[in-house]
Amino acid sequence: MLFYSVAGLCVGSEVPLAGLAPLSEPVDAAAMIRLGDVPGHLPGAILVGPNWMISEAQLLIWIPGLARFMLTDGQDIRIRPVPGRPAEEALAFLPQMLGLLLQQRGRTVLRSSAVEVGGWAILFCGDSGAGKSTFATALAERQHRLLGDDFCVIDVTTEGALIVHGDAARPKLWADAIDAFDQWAETGDAVRCNIQKYHVGPPTSPADGLPLGGIYRLRDDRRLDRPVIEPLRGMDAVQTIRQSVYGPRFVDPSRGSAGILRSAVAIARTAQVFSLTRGSGFGWMEDGLRSVEESWDTSRARRDNH
Amino acid sequence: MTPVVWLASYPKSGNTWMRVLLANLLATGEGLLNINTLSRRYGIASSRALFEDYSQLDSALLTEDEVDRLRPAVYLAWATDLAARADEAKNGGSPRHSERVFVKCHDAYTRLEDGTPLLGGSGAARGAVVVVRDPRDIAISLANQRGSTVDQAIDLMLDPEAILGRSRRGQIHQLPQRLLDWSSHVSSWLDQCDIPIHIVRYEDLQADAGAVLAVTARFAGLDVTNQQASKAAEASTFQILRCQEDAHGFAEARPGSRFFRHGKAGTWRTGLTRAQAERIEFIHGATMARLGYPIAGEGLS
């Protein structure tokens, strides 16, 4: 049995979790990951999607021809590879399943990478391919500690502060991004056989929670030569956070979209939210990093004045 | 019933122009449509965002076959949601733009191994507007869009294994789309019997966009007058689209290239060599004849 700390959750696993560093000693695990039987149907499902079913306590999700996953009570992930398919291929999806398990525990999970800047957590959200991992990795090269790659959990303290726990996963980059930045020589295994996306950099150590400093929503616009950063306020900020919620269709059905909205409003009230629009390719990266760092300086000055 | 109508075409056949015409027809406000508001999150069948939002899976970790096996169920789930929303809008007296959802599609009409239509069949869309264009003109436009030579564009149009949007070393916003060769692409849509189709020839759009738009909109079940269609066509001329692209760029254009170029039919007569035109005619002649495009190379330079 291997043990991990993922966004503040202690997890025991029968299988290795790619991209995560196991803890050196056993711990009391709050959640377990096992290979085992997973039914093809979820009795009592209250929502059904194209490849998933959800009940009050369980989420069944399947990838045709590859595997089925069952998440139960926020405590158990069971994996059933399709007979004849190697289990390793299904394991590539475990980081995502962990994010969904945390969601099942009622936590607020954002699909984002994250770095630490001056004791604050800075999050990068966006659609698949927006550059979340690339941007965070480039910032890590500039001595900002990586906090996570796939998702972050945001907790609200009793005092109303927002505390971020990154997933502590190694970044995963496509081959073209690795080529564009030759300093990333420490390329690890492919995330999955025949997919040219790789773990890069050394394993990240799980960190204590950090206060949320800011959220950047990455998007691209082919027309731009230089990246543009704009602060988002009010409903624009709330909408940006809502769009970044991890597995939104699986959020506790009893809370539903109203629950997501409440979380988004709470985050938008406290955190500074920006849109970062970039051009295509990687030519924007240097300007983007500089612009983001400048926006932090401005934000910090504003916080200090308050 | 689902409000989705596929706008199906081989690339560079006039799909974007058709989208502009329909968007202007359905626009509720005054003034010209901004071409850079044309792209919607789910605006194309191959939208990676649509796939991920419904499957809740990271598509970067899936093989092309795994993605394809999930696509039909994704379109059916989306169609169910849209149908429910359209019913709500109808009951609430919302404007007519909620009545139909036109979705660009460059995929050929293909089936999975078990016979399931990749695009979900009749449960996913109520029909398809199939936009076609003389393949000799497509070759020139395609070369410009891809930054390739005309011969390379013709090669692509002859490739029965052609896939659009495949990027093995990186990720783009669209899922890979099976194009097939040009003839097979067109035939795949014309010959399927799952959903009704309406064929629009690019050349007919040029001749009378308003008239073609009116017929197309009625095929999709929209109640429009000839006057409304003519007004939308007047707001969608190539000159207007070019001016907007000059002023603000077009987010769907390849960086450094122009999307709206000539907008004319028959540019192949001066843009292709005799050998290039004959190569296209030799391979695609039967489908060209089916669509009413004259062959035999008359008027070649």
Coordinates of C-alpha atoms in Angstrom, one line a residue:
Chain A
M1 CA 0.0 0.0 0.0
L2 CA 1.3 3.5 -0.9
F3 CA 0.2 6.7 0.8
Y4 CA -0.2 10.2 -0.6
S5 CA -1.3 13.6 0.5
V6 CA -3.4 15.1 -2.2
A7 CA -4.8 18.6 -1.5
G8 CA -4.7 18.0 2.2
L9 CA -6.4 14.6 1.9
C10 CA -4.5 11.5 3.0
V11 CA -5.0 8.7 0.5
G12 CA -3.9 5.1 0.5
S13 CA -3.6 3.4 -2.8
E14 CA -3.0 -0.2 -4.1
V15 CA -1.5 1.3 -7.2
P16 CA 1.0 4.1 -7.8
L17 CA -0.3 7.5 -8.6
A18 CA 1.6 8.9 -11.5
G19 CA 3.0 12.4 -11.0
L20 CA 2.6 12.3 -7.2
A21 CA 5.3 11.6 -4.7
P22 CA 4.3 8.9 -2.1
L23 CA 4.7 9.8 1.6
S24 CA 7.7 8.2 3.3
E25 CA 5.6 6.6 6.1
P26 CA 2.1 5.1 6.3
V27 CA -0.6 7.5 7.5
D28 CA -4.3 7.1 8.5
A29 CA -5.9 7.3 5.1
A30 CA -9.2 9.1 4.7
A31 CA -9.7 7.6 1.3
M32 CA -8.6 4.4 -0.5
I33 CA -7.9 3.6 -4.1
R34 CA -8.2 -0.1 -5.1
L35 CA -8.5 -2.3 -8.2
G36 CA -11.7 -4.3 -8.0
D37 CA -15.1 -5.0 -9.4
V38 CA -17.2 -2.1 -10.6
P39 CA -20.8 -2.7 -11.8
G40 CA -21.8 -1.5 -15.2
H41 CA -24.9 0.3 -13.8
L42 CA -25.7 2.4 -10.7
P43 CA -29.0 1.6 -9.1
G44 CA -30.8 4.6 -7.8
A45 CA -29.0 7.0 -10.2
I46 CA -30.4 10.5 -10.0
L47 CA -28.4 11.9 -12.9
V48 CA -27.2 10.1 -16.0
G49 CA -24.7 11.4 -18.5
P50 CA -23.1 10.0 -21.6
N51 CA -20.6 8.0 -19.7
W52 CA -21.5 8.5 -16.1
M53 CA -24.2 8.0 -13.5
I54 CA -24.5 9.6 -10.1
S55 CA -26.5 8.8 -7.0
E56 CA -26.5 10.4 -3.6
A57 CA -23.4 8.6 -2.5
Q58 CA -21.8 7.2 -5.6
L59 CA -20.4 8.2 -9.0
L60 CA -19.9 5.7 -11.7
I61 CA -17.8 6.8 -14.7
W62 CA -16.7 4.8 -17.6
I63 CA -14.4 5.0 -20.6
P64 CA -15.6 2.6 -23.3
G65 CA -13.0 0.0 -24.1
L66 CA -10.7 1.1 -21.2
A67 CA -12.1 1.1 -17.7
R68 CA -14.8 1.8 -15.2
F69 CA -14.4 3.9 -12.0
M70 CA -16.6 4.0 -9.0
L71 CA -16.3 6.7 -6.4
T72 CA -18.1 6.2 -3.1
D73 CA -18.9 8.6 -0.3
G74 CA -15.8 10.6 -1.0
Q75 CA -13.8 7.7 0.6
D76 CA -13.2 5.1 -2.0
I77 CA -12.1 4.9 -5.6
R78 CA -12.4 1.5 -7.3
I79 CA -11.0 0.8 -10.7
R80 CA -12.0 -1.9 -13.1
P81 CA -10.0 -2.1 -16.2
V82 CA -11.7 -3.6 -19.2
P83 CA -10.5 -7.3 -19.4
G84 CA -7.4 -7.5 -21.6
R85 CA -6.4 -3.9 -21.2
P86 CA -3.5 -3.1 -18.9
A87 CA -4.4 -1.4 -15.7
E88 CA -1.7 1.2 -16.2
E89 CA -3.6 2.9 -18.9
A90 CA -6.6 3.4 -16.6
L91 CA -4.3 4.8 -13.9
A92 CA -3.6 7.9 -16.0
F93 CA -7.1 9.0 -15.0
L94 CA -6.6 8.7 -11.3
P95 CA -5.6 12.3 -10.7
Q96 CA -8.9 13.4 -12.2
M97 CA -10.8 10.8 -10.1
L98 CA -9.1 12.2 -7.0
G99 CA -10.4 15.7 -7.9
L100 CA -13.9 14.3 -8.2
L101 CA -13.6 12.4 -5.0
L102 CA -12.7 15.6 -3.2
Q103 CA -15.7 17.2 -4.9
Q104 CA -17.8 14.3 -3.6
R105 CA -16.6 15.2 -0.1
G106 CA -18.3 18.6 -0.5
R107 CA -15.0 20.5 -1.1
T108 CA -14.8 23.3 -3.6
V109 CA -12.4 22.1 -6.3
L110 CA -11.2 24.3 -9.1
R111 CA -9.6 22.9 -12.3
S112 CA -6.3 24.8 -12.1
S113 CA -2.6 24.8 -11.8
A114 CA -1.1 26.8 -8.9
V115 CA 2.2 28.4 -7.8
E116 CA 3.2 30.2 -4.6
V117 CA 4.1 33.8 -4.8
G118 CA 5.2 35.5 -1.6
G119 CA 3.2 33.3 0.6
W120 CA 0.1 33.5 -1.6
A121 CA -1.4 30.9 -3.9
I122 CA -1.9 32.0 -7.5
L123 CA -4.2 29.9 -9.6
F124 CA -4.3 29.4 -13.4
C125 CA -7.7 28.2 -14.7
G126 CA -8.9 27.6 -18.2
D127 CA -10.1 25.1 -20.7
S128 CA -8.2 22.0 -21.7
G129 CA -5.2 23.3 -23.8
A130 CA -5.4 26.8 -22.4
G131 CA -1.8 26.6 -21.0
K132 CA -2.4 26.1 -17.3
S133 CA 0.4 23.6 -16.9
T134 CA 2.8 25.4 -19.2
F135 CA 2.3 28.7 -17.5
A136 CA 2.8 27.2 -14.0
T137 CA 5.8 25.3 -15.1
A138 CA 7.4 28.5 -16.6
L139 CA 6.7 30.3 -13.3
A140 CA 8.4 27.4 -11.4
E141 CA 11.4 28.0 -13.6
R142 CA 11.4 31.6 -12.2
Q143 CA 11.6 30.2 -8.7
H144 CA 7.9 30.2 -7.8
R145 CA 7.0 27.0 -6.0
L146 CA 4.6 24.7 -7.8
L147 CA 1.5 23.9 -5.7
G148 CA -0.5 21.8 -8.1
D149 CA -1.2 20.9 -11.7
D150 CA -4.7 19.3 -12.1
F151 CA -6.8 21.0 -9.4
C152 CA -6.8 23.0 -6.2
V153 CA -9.2 22.8 -3.3
I154 CA -10.3 26.0 -1.8
D155 CA -11.5 26.0 1.8
V156 CA -13.2 28.8 3.7
T157 CA -11.9 29.2 7.3
T158 CA -14.3 30.2 10.1
E159 CA -12.8 33.7 9.7
G160 CA -13.8 33.8 6.1
A161 CA -10.3 33.5 4.7
L162 CA -9.8 31.4 1.5
I163 CA -7.1 28.7 1.9
V164 CA -5.8 26.8 -1.2
H165 CA -4.5 23.3 -1.2
G166 CA -2.9 22.3 -4.5
D167 CA -2.9 18.6 -5.6
A168 CA 1.0 18.6 -5.5
A169 CA 1.0 16.8 -8.9
R170 CA 4.0 17.2 -11.3
P171 CA 3.0 19.2 -14.3
K172 CA 2.1 17.4 -17.5
L173 CA 3.2 19.0 -20.7
W174 CA 2.7 18.2 -24.4
A175 CA 5.8 17.5 -26.4
D176 CA 5.5 20.8 -28.3
A177 CA 5.6 22.8 -25.1
I178 CA 8.6 20.9 -23.9
D179 CA 10.3 21.6 -27.2
A180 CA 9.6 25.3 -26.9
F181 CA 11.3 25.5 -23.5
D182 CA 14.6 23.7 -23.6
Q183 CA 15.2 24.3 -20.0
W184 CA 12.7 21.6 -19.1
A185 CA 15.2 18.8 -19.6
E186 CA 13.9 16.8 -16.8
T187 CA 11.1 15.1 -18.7
G188 CA 9.6 12.0 -17.1
D189 CA 7.3 9.3 -18.2
A190 CA 4.5 9.8 -20.7
V191 CA 1.1 10.2 -19.0
R192 CA -0.1 7.3 -21.1
C193 CA 1.3 4.9 -23.7
N194 CA 1.2 6.5 -27.2
I195 CA 0.2 10.0 -25.9
Q196 CA 3.0 12.6 -26.2
K197 CA 2.3 14.3 -23.0
Y198 CA 4.8 14.0 -20.3
H199 CA 5.4 14.6 -16.6
V200 CA 8.1 17.2 -16.2
G201 CA 10.2 18.5 -13.3
P202 CA 10.9 16.9 -10.0
P203 CA 8.0 15.6 -7.8
T204 CA 6.3 18.4 -5.9
S205 CA 6.1 18.2 -2.1
P206 CA 2.6 18.6 -0.6
A207 CA 2.3 22.0 1.0
D208 CA 0.3 23.4 3.8
G209 CA -2.6 25.5 2.7
L210 CA -1.9 29.0 1.5
P211 CA -4.2 32.0 1.3
L212 CA -5.6 32.6 -2.1
G213 CA -3.9 35.5 -3.8
G214 CA -5.4 35.5 -7.3
I215 CA -7.0 33.6 -10.1
Y216 CA -6.1 34.0 -13.7
R217 CA -8.4 32.6 -16.4
L218 CA -6.3 31.7 -19.4
R219 CA -7.8 31.9 -22.9
D220 CA -6.3 32.4 -26.4
D221 CA -7.1 34.7 -29.2
R222 CA -5.1 34.1 -32.4
R223 CA -5.2 37.8 -33.3
L224 CA -3.1 38.9 -30.3
D225 CA 0.7 39.4 -30.6
R226 CA 1.0 40.2 -26.9
P227 CA -0.9 38.8 -23.9
V228 CA -3.5 41.0 -22.3
I229 CA -4.4 40.9 -18.6
E230 CA -7.7 42.4 -17.5
P231 CA -9.1 42.4 -14.0
L232 CA -12.6 40.8 -13.7
R233 CA -15.1 42.1 -11.3
G234 CA -18.6 41.3 -10.2
M235 CA -20.5 38.7 -12.2
D236 CA -17.6 38.4 -14.6
A237 CA -15.4 37.2 -11.8
V238 CA -18.1 34.9 -10.4
Q239 CA -18.8 33.4 -13.9
T240 CA -15.1 32.8 -14.4
I241 CA -14.9 30.9 -11.1
R242 CA -18.1 28.9 -11.9
Q243 CA -16.6 27.8 -15.2
S244 CA -13.5 26.6 -13.4
V245 CA -15.3 24.3 -11.0
Y246 CA -14.0 20.8 -11.3
G247 CA -16.5 18.2 -12.5
P248 CA -19.4 20.6 -12.3
R249 CA -22.0 18.0 -13.3
F250 CA -20.9 15.9 -10.4
V251 CA -21.2 18.5 -7.7
D252 CA -23.4 17.2 -4.9
P253 CA -26.8 17.1 -6.5
S254 CA -28.5 18.4 -3.4
R255 CA -26.4 21.6 -3.6
G256 CA -26.5 21.7 -7.4
S257 CA -25.7 24.8 -9.4
A258 CA -26.8 27.0 -6.5
G259 CA -24.0 25.5 -4.4
I260 CA -21.5 26.2 -7.1
L261 CA -22.8 29.8 -7.4
R262 CA -22.5 30.4 -3.6
S263 CA -18.9 29.1 -3.7
A264 CA -18.0 31.2 -6.7
V265 CA -19.5 34.4 -5.1
A266 CA -17.6 33.7 -1.8
I267 CA -14.3 33.3 -3.8
A268 CA -14.9 36.3 -6.0
R269 CA -15.6 38.5 -3.0
T270 CA -12.1 37.8 -1.6
A271 CA -9.8 36.9 -4.4
Q272 CA -8.7 39.0 -7.3
V273 CA -9.7 37.5 -10.6
F274 CA -8.1 38.3 -14.0
S275 CA -8.5 37.1 -17.5
L276 CA -5.2 36.5 -19.3
T277 CA -5.7 36.4 -23.1
R278 CA -2.8 35.2 -25.2
G279 CA -1.9 34.6 -28.8
S280 CA -1.3 31.2 -30.3
G281 CA 1.9 29.1 -30.0
F282 CA 4.4 29.9 -27.3
G283 CA 5.8 33.3 -28.4
W284 CA 3.6 35.0 -25.8
M285 CA 5.1 33.3 -22.8
E286 CA 7.9 35.7 -21.9
D287 CA 5.6 38.7 -22.1
G288 CA 2.9 36.8 -20.3
L289 CA 5.1 35.9 -17.4
R290 CA 6.3 39.5 -17.1
S291 CA 2.8 40.9 -17.2
V292 CA 1.5 38.5 -14.6
E293 CA 4.4 39.4 -12.2
E294 CA 3.6 43.0 -12.8
S295 CA 0.0 42.4 -12.0
W296 CA 1.1 40.8 -8.7
D297 CA 3.1 43.9 -7.8
T298 CA 0.0 46.0 -8.3
S299 CA -2.2 43.6 -6.4
R300 CA 0.2 43.4 -3.5
A301 CA 0.4 47.2 -3.3
R302 CA -3.4 47.4 -3.2
R303 CA -3.6 44.7 -0.5
D304 CA -1.0 46.5 1.6
N305 CA -2.9 49.8 1.3
H306 CA -6.0 48.1 2.6
Chain B
M1 CA -37.1 17.4 -30.7
T2 CA -33.5 18.6 -30.7
P3 CA -33.0 22.2 -32.1
V4 CA -29.6 21.3 -33.5
V5 CA -29.0 21.6 -37.3
W6 CA -25.6 20.6 -38.5
L7 CA -23.9 23.0 -40.9
A8 CA -21.9 20.3 -42.6
S9 CA -19.2 20.9 -45.2
Y10 CA -15.7 20.1 -46.3
P11 CA -13.4 22.9 -45.1
K12 CA -13.4 26.1 -47.2
S13 CA -16.7 25.4 -48.8
G14 CA -18.6 28.4 -47.5
N15 CA -19.5 27.1 -44.0
T16 CA -18.5 30.3 -42.3
W17 CA -20.4 32.5 -44.8
M18 CA -23.5 30.4 -44.1
R19 CA -23.0 30.8 -40.4
V20 CA -22.7 34.6 -40.9
L21 CA -25.9 34.7 -43.0
L22 CA -27.9 32.6 -40.4
A23 CA -26.5 34.7 -37.5
N24 CA -27.6 37.9 -39.2
L25 CA -31.0 36.3 -39.9
L26 CA -31.5 35.3 -36.3
A27 CA -30.0 38.5 -34.8
T28 CA -32.5 40.3 -32.7
G29 CA -30.6 43.6 -32.4
E30 CA -29.9 46.3 -35.0
G31 CA -26.6 46.8 -36.8
L32 CA -24.1 44.5 -38.4
L33 CA -23.0 41.3 -36.8
N34 CA -19.4 41.3 -35.5
I35 CA -17.7 38.3 -37.1
N36 CA -15.7 37.8 -34.0
T37 CA -18.8 37.0 -32.0
L38 CA -19.5 34.1 -34.4
S39 CA -17.5 31.5 -32.5
R40 CA -19.4 29.9 -29.6
R41 CA -18.1 27.5 -27.1
Y42 CA -20.1 24.7 -28.6
G43 CA -20.2 26.2 -32.1
I44 CA -18.5 23.3 -33.9
A45 CA -19.3 19.6 -33.5
S46 CA -15.6 18.9 -32.8
S47 CA -15.5 21.3 -29.9
R48 CA -13.2 19.8 -27.3
A49 CA -15.0 21.9 -24.7
L50 CA -18.4 20.4 -25.6
F51 CA -16.9 16.9 -25.4
E52 CA -15.2 17.5 -22.0
D53 CA -18.1 19.4 -20.5
Y54 CA -20.5 16.5 -21.1
S55 CA -18.1 13.5 -20.7
Q56 CA -16.3 15.2 -17.7
L57 CA -13.1 13.5 -19.0
D58 CA -9.8 15.0 -19.8
S59 CA -9.7 14.4 -23.6
A60 CA -5.9 14.8 -23.6
L61 CA -5.7 11.5 -21.9
L62 CA -7.9 9.7 -24.4
T63 CA -7.0 8.0 -27.7
E64 CA -8.7 9.1 -30.8
D65 CA -10.7 5.8 -30.8
E66 CA -11.8 6.3 -27.2
V67 CA -12.9 9.9 -28.0
D68 CA -14.9 8.6 -31.1
R69 CA -16.6 5.9 -29.0
L70 CA -17.9 8.6 -26.6
R71 CA -18.9 11.3 -29.2
P72 CA -22.3 9.9 -30.1
A73 CA -23.4 9.8 -26.5
V74 CA -22.1 13.3 -25.9
Y75 CA -24.1 14.7 -28.8
L76 CA -27.3 12.9 -27.7
A77 CA -26.9 14.3 -24.1
W78 CA -26.3 17.8 -25.4
A79 CA -29.3 17.5 -27.7
T80 CA -31.5 16.5 -24.8
D81 CA -30.4 19.5 -22.8
L82 CA -31.0 21.9 -25.7
A83 CA -34.4 20.4 -26.4
A84 CA -35.4 21.0 -22.8
R85 CA -34.1 24.5 -22.9
A86 CA -35.9 25.3 -26.2
D87 CA -39.1 24.1 -24.6
E88 CA -38.6 26.3 -21.6
A89 CA -37.8 29.3 -23.9
K90 CA -40.9 28.6 -25.9
N91 CA -43.1 28.5 -22.8
G92 CA -41.4 31.7 -21.6
G93 CA -41.9 33.5 -25.0
S94 CA -38.2 33.9 -25.6
P95 CA -37.1 35.3 -29.0
R96 CA -36.8 33.0 -31.9
H97 CA -33.0 32.6 -31.7
S98 CA -33.6 29.8 -29.2
E99 CA -35.6 27.8 -31.8
R100 CA -32.6 26.4 -33.7
V101 CA -29.0 25.8 -32.9
F102 CA -26.8 25.8 -36.1
V103 CA -23.6 23.9 -35.4
K104 CA -20.6 23.9 -37.8
C105 CA -19.3 20.4 -38.7
H106 CA -16.4 19.4 -40.8
D107 CA -16.6 15.7 -39.9
A108 CA -17.6 13.4 -42.6
Y109 CA -20.7 11.4 -41.8
T110 CA -19.1 8.2 -40.5
R111 CA -20.1 5.4 -38.2
L112 CA -18.4 3.5 -35.4
E113 CA -17.6 -0.2 -35.8
D114 CA -21.0 -1.1 -34.3
G115 CA -22.8 1.1 -36.8
T116 CA -23.6 4.0 -34.4
P117 CA -23.4 7.3 -36.3
L118 CA -20.5 9.3 -34.9
L119 CA -22.6 12.4 -34.7
G120 CA -25.4 10.7 -32.9
G121 CA -27.9 10.3 -35.8
S122 CA -31.5 11.6 -35.6
G123 CA -31.5 11.9 -31.8
A124 CA -28.7 14.5 -32.0
A125 CA -29.8 16.7 -34.9
R126 CA -33.0 17.4 -36.7
G127 CA -31.2 17.8 -40.0
A128 CA -28.2 19.1 -41.8
V129 CA -27.5 21.9 -44.2
V130 CA -24.7 20.5 -46.4
V131 CA -22.7 23.3 -48.0
V132 CA -20.7 22.2 -51.1
R133 CA -18.4 24.0 -53.4
D134 CA -16.5 23.3 -56.6
P135 CA -13.5 21.3 -55.4
R136 CA -11.2 23.2 -57.8
D137 CA -12.0 26.4 -55.9
I138 CA -11.7 24.6 -52.6
A139 CA -8.1 23.6 -53.5
I140 CA -7.0 27.2 -53.8
S141 CA -8.7 28.4 -50.7
L142 CA -7.5 25.4 -48.7
A143 CA -3.9 26.0 -49.7
N144 CA -4.2 29.6 -48.4
Q145 CA -5.8 28.6 -45.2
R146 CA -3.2 25.9 -44.4
G147 CA -0.3 27.8 -45.7
S148 CA 0.5 25.0 -48.1
T149 CA 1.0 24.7 -51.8
V150 CA -2.0 24.0 -54.0
D151 CA -0.6 20.6 -54.8
Q152 CA -0.5 19.7 -51.1
A153 CA -4.1 20.9 -50.7
I154 CA -5.1 18.7 -53.6
D155 CA -3.2 15.8 -52.0
L156 CA -5.3 16.3 -48.9
M157 CA -8.5 16.3 -50.9
L158 CA -7.5 13.0 -52.4
D159 CA -6.6 11.4 -49.1
P160 CA -9.2 8.8 -47.9
E161 CA -7.5 8.8 -44.5
A162 CA -7.5 12.6 -44.1
I163 CA -8.0 13.8 -40.5
L164 CA -8.5 17.4 -39.6
G165 CA -7.4 18.8 -36.2
R166 CA -5.0 16.0 -35.3
S167 CA -2.0 17.2 -33.3
R168 CA 0.0 14.4 -31.8
R169 CA 2.6 16.7 -30.1
G170 CA 0.2 19.3 -28.7
Q171 CA -3.4 20.0 -28.2
I172 CA -5.8 22.2 -30.1
H173 CA -9.3 23.2 -29.2
Q174 CA -10.9 20.8 -31.6
L175 CA -11.1 17.0 -31.5
P176 CA -9.7 15.2 -34.5
Q177 CA -12.2 15.1 -37.4
R178 CA -12.3 12.3 -40.0
L179 CA -12.5 14.2 -43.3
L180 CA -12.0 11.4 -45.8
D181 CA -11.3 12.5 -49.4
W182 CA -13.5 15.3 -50.8
S183 CA -15.8 13.0 -52.8
S184 CA -16.3 10.6 -49.9
H185 CA -16.9 13.5 -47.5
V186 CA -19.7 14.9 -49.7
S187 CA -21.2 11.5 -50.4
S188 CA -21.1 10.5 -46.8
W189 CA -23.6 13.3 -46.0
L190 CA -25.6 13.0 -49.2
D191 CA -26.1 9.2 -48.9
Q192 CA -26.8 8.9 -45.2
C193 CA -30.5 8.3 -44.3
D194 CA -30.5 9.2 -40.6
I195 CA -31.4 12.9 -40.9
P196 CA -32.9 15.0 -43.7
I197 CA -30.4 17.2 -45.5
H198 CA -30.6 20.4 -47.6
I199 CA -27.8 21.0 -50.1
V200 CA -26.5 24.5 -50.5
R201 CA -24.0 25.2 -53.3
Y202 CA -21.5 28.0 -52.6
E203 CA -22.0 29.2 -56.2
D204 CA -25.7 29.6 -55.7
L205 CA -25.1 31.5 -52.5
Q206 CA -23.0 33.9 -54.5
A207 CA -25.6 34.3 -57.2
D208 CA -28.4 35.1 -54.7
A209 CA -27.6 34.7 -51.1
G210 CA -31.0 36.0 -49.9
A211 CA -33.0 33.5 -51.9
V212 CA -30.8 30.6 -50.8
L213 CA -30.9 31.7 -47.2
A214 CA -34.7 31.9 -47.2
V215 CA -35.0 28.3 -48.5
T216 CA -32.3 27.1 -46.1
A217 CA -34.0 28.7 -43.1
R218 CA -37.3 27.2 -44.0
F219 CA -35.7 23.8 -44.3
A220 CA -34.5 24.2 -40.7
G221 CA -38.1 25.0 -39.7
L222 CA -37.7 28.7 -39.3
D223 CA -40.6 30.9 -40.3
V224 CA -38.8 33.7 -42.3
T225 CA -39.9 36.0 -45.0
N226 CA -37.9 36.7 -48.2
Q227 CA -37.5 40.2 -47.0
Q228 CA -35.9 39.2 -43.8
A229 CA -33.5 36.8 -45.7
S230 CA -32.6 39.5 -48.2
K231 CA -31.8 41.9 -45.3
A232 CA -29.6 39.3 -43.7
A233 CA -27.8 38.7 -47.0
E234 CA -27.2 42.5 -47.4
A235 CA -25.5 42.5 -44.0
S236 CA -23.3 39.5 -44.9
T237 CA -21.7 40.5 -48.1
F238 CA -18.1 39.5 -48.7
Q239 CA -17.2 43.2 -48.8
I240 CA -18.5 43.7 -45.3
L241 CA -16.8 40.6 -43.9
R242 CA -13.5 41.7 -45.5
C243 CA -13.8 45.2 -44.0
Q244 CA -14.4 43.7 -40.5
E245 CA -11.5 41.4 -40.9
D246 CA -9.3 44.3 -42.0
A247 CA -10.3 46.4 -39.0
H248 CA -10.4 43.8 -36.2
G249 CA -8.9 40.5 -37.6
F250 CA -10.9 37.3 -37.5
A251 CA -10.2 34.9 -34.6
E252 CA -10.8 31.8 -36.8
A253 CA -8.1 32.8 -39.4
R254 CA -4.7 31.3 -39.3
P255 CA -2.3 33.9 -37.8
G256 CA -0.8 36.0 -40.5
S257 CA -3.3 35.0 -43.1
R258 CA -6.6 36.4 -44.4
F259 CA -9.7 34.3 -44.0
F260 CA -12.2 36.3 -46.2
R261 CA -10.2 36.6 -49.5
H262 CA -12.0 36.8 -52.9
G263 CA -15.3 35.1 -52.2
K264 CA -15.7 34.4 -55.9
A265 CA -16.6 31.3 -57.8
G266 CA -14.4 30.0 -60.6
T267 CA -11.0 31.4 -59.4
W268 CA -9.6 28.0 -60.3
R269 CA -9.7 29.0 -63.9
T270 CA -6.7 31.2 -63.3
G271 CA -5.5 29.8 -60.1
L272 CA -4.9 26.2 -61.0
T273 CA -2.6 24.7 -63.7
R274 CA -4.2 22.5 -66.3
A275 CA -2.6 19.5 -64.6
Q276 CA -4.0 20.4 -61.2
A277 CA -7.5 20.9 -62.5
E278 CA -7.4 17.7 -64.4
R279 CA -6.1 15.8 -61.4
I280 CA -9.1 17.0 -59.3
E281 CA -11.6 16.3 -62.2
F282 CA -10.1 12.8 -62.7
I283 CA -10.6 11.7 -59.1
H284 CA -13.7 13.7 -58.1
G285 CA -15.5 14.0 -61.5
A286 CA -18.4 11.7 -60.6
T287 CA -19.2 13.7 -57.4
M288 CA -18.7 17.0 -59.2
A289 CA -21.2 15.9 -61.9
R290 CA -23.6 14.8 -59.1
L291 CA -23.5 18.4 -57.7
G292 CA -23.7 20.0 -61.1
Y293 CA -20.1 21.2 -61.5
P294 CA -19.0 21.0 -65.2
I295 CA -15.8 19.1 -65.9
A296 CA -13.6 18.6 -68.9
G297 CA -11.5 21.6 -68.1
E298 CA -13.1 24.2 -70.3
G299 CA -11.7 27.6 -69.9
L300 CA -8.4 26.5 -68.4
S301 CA -5.5 28.8 -68.5

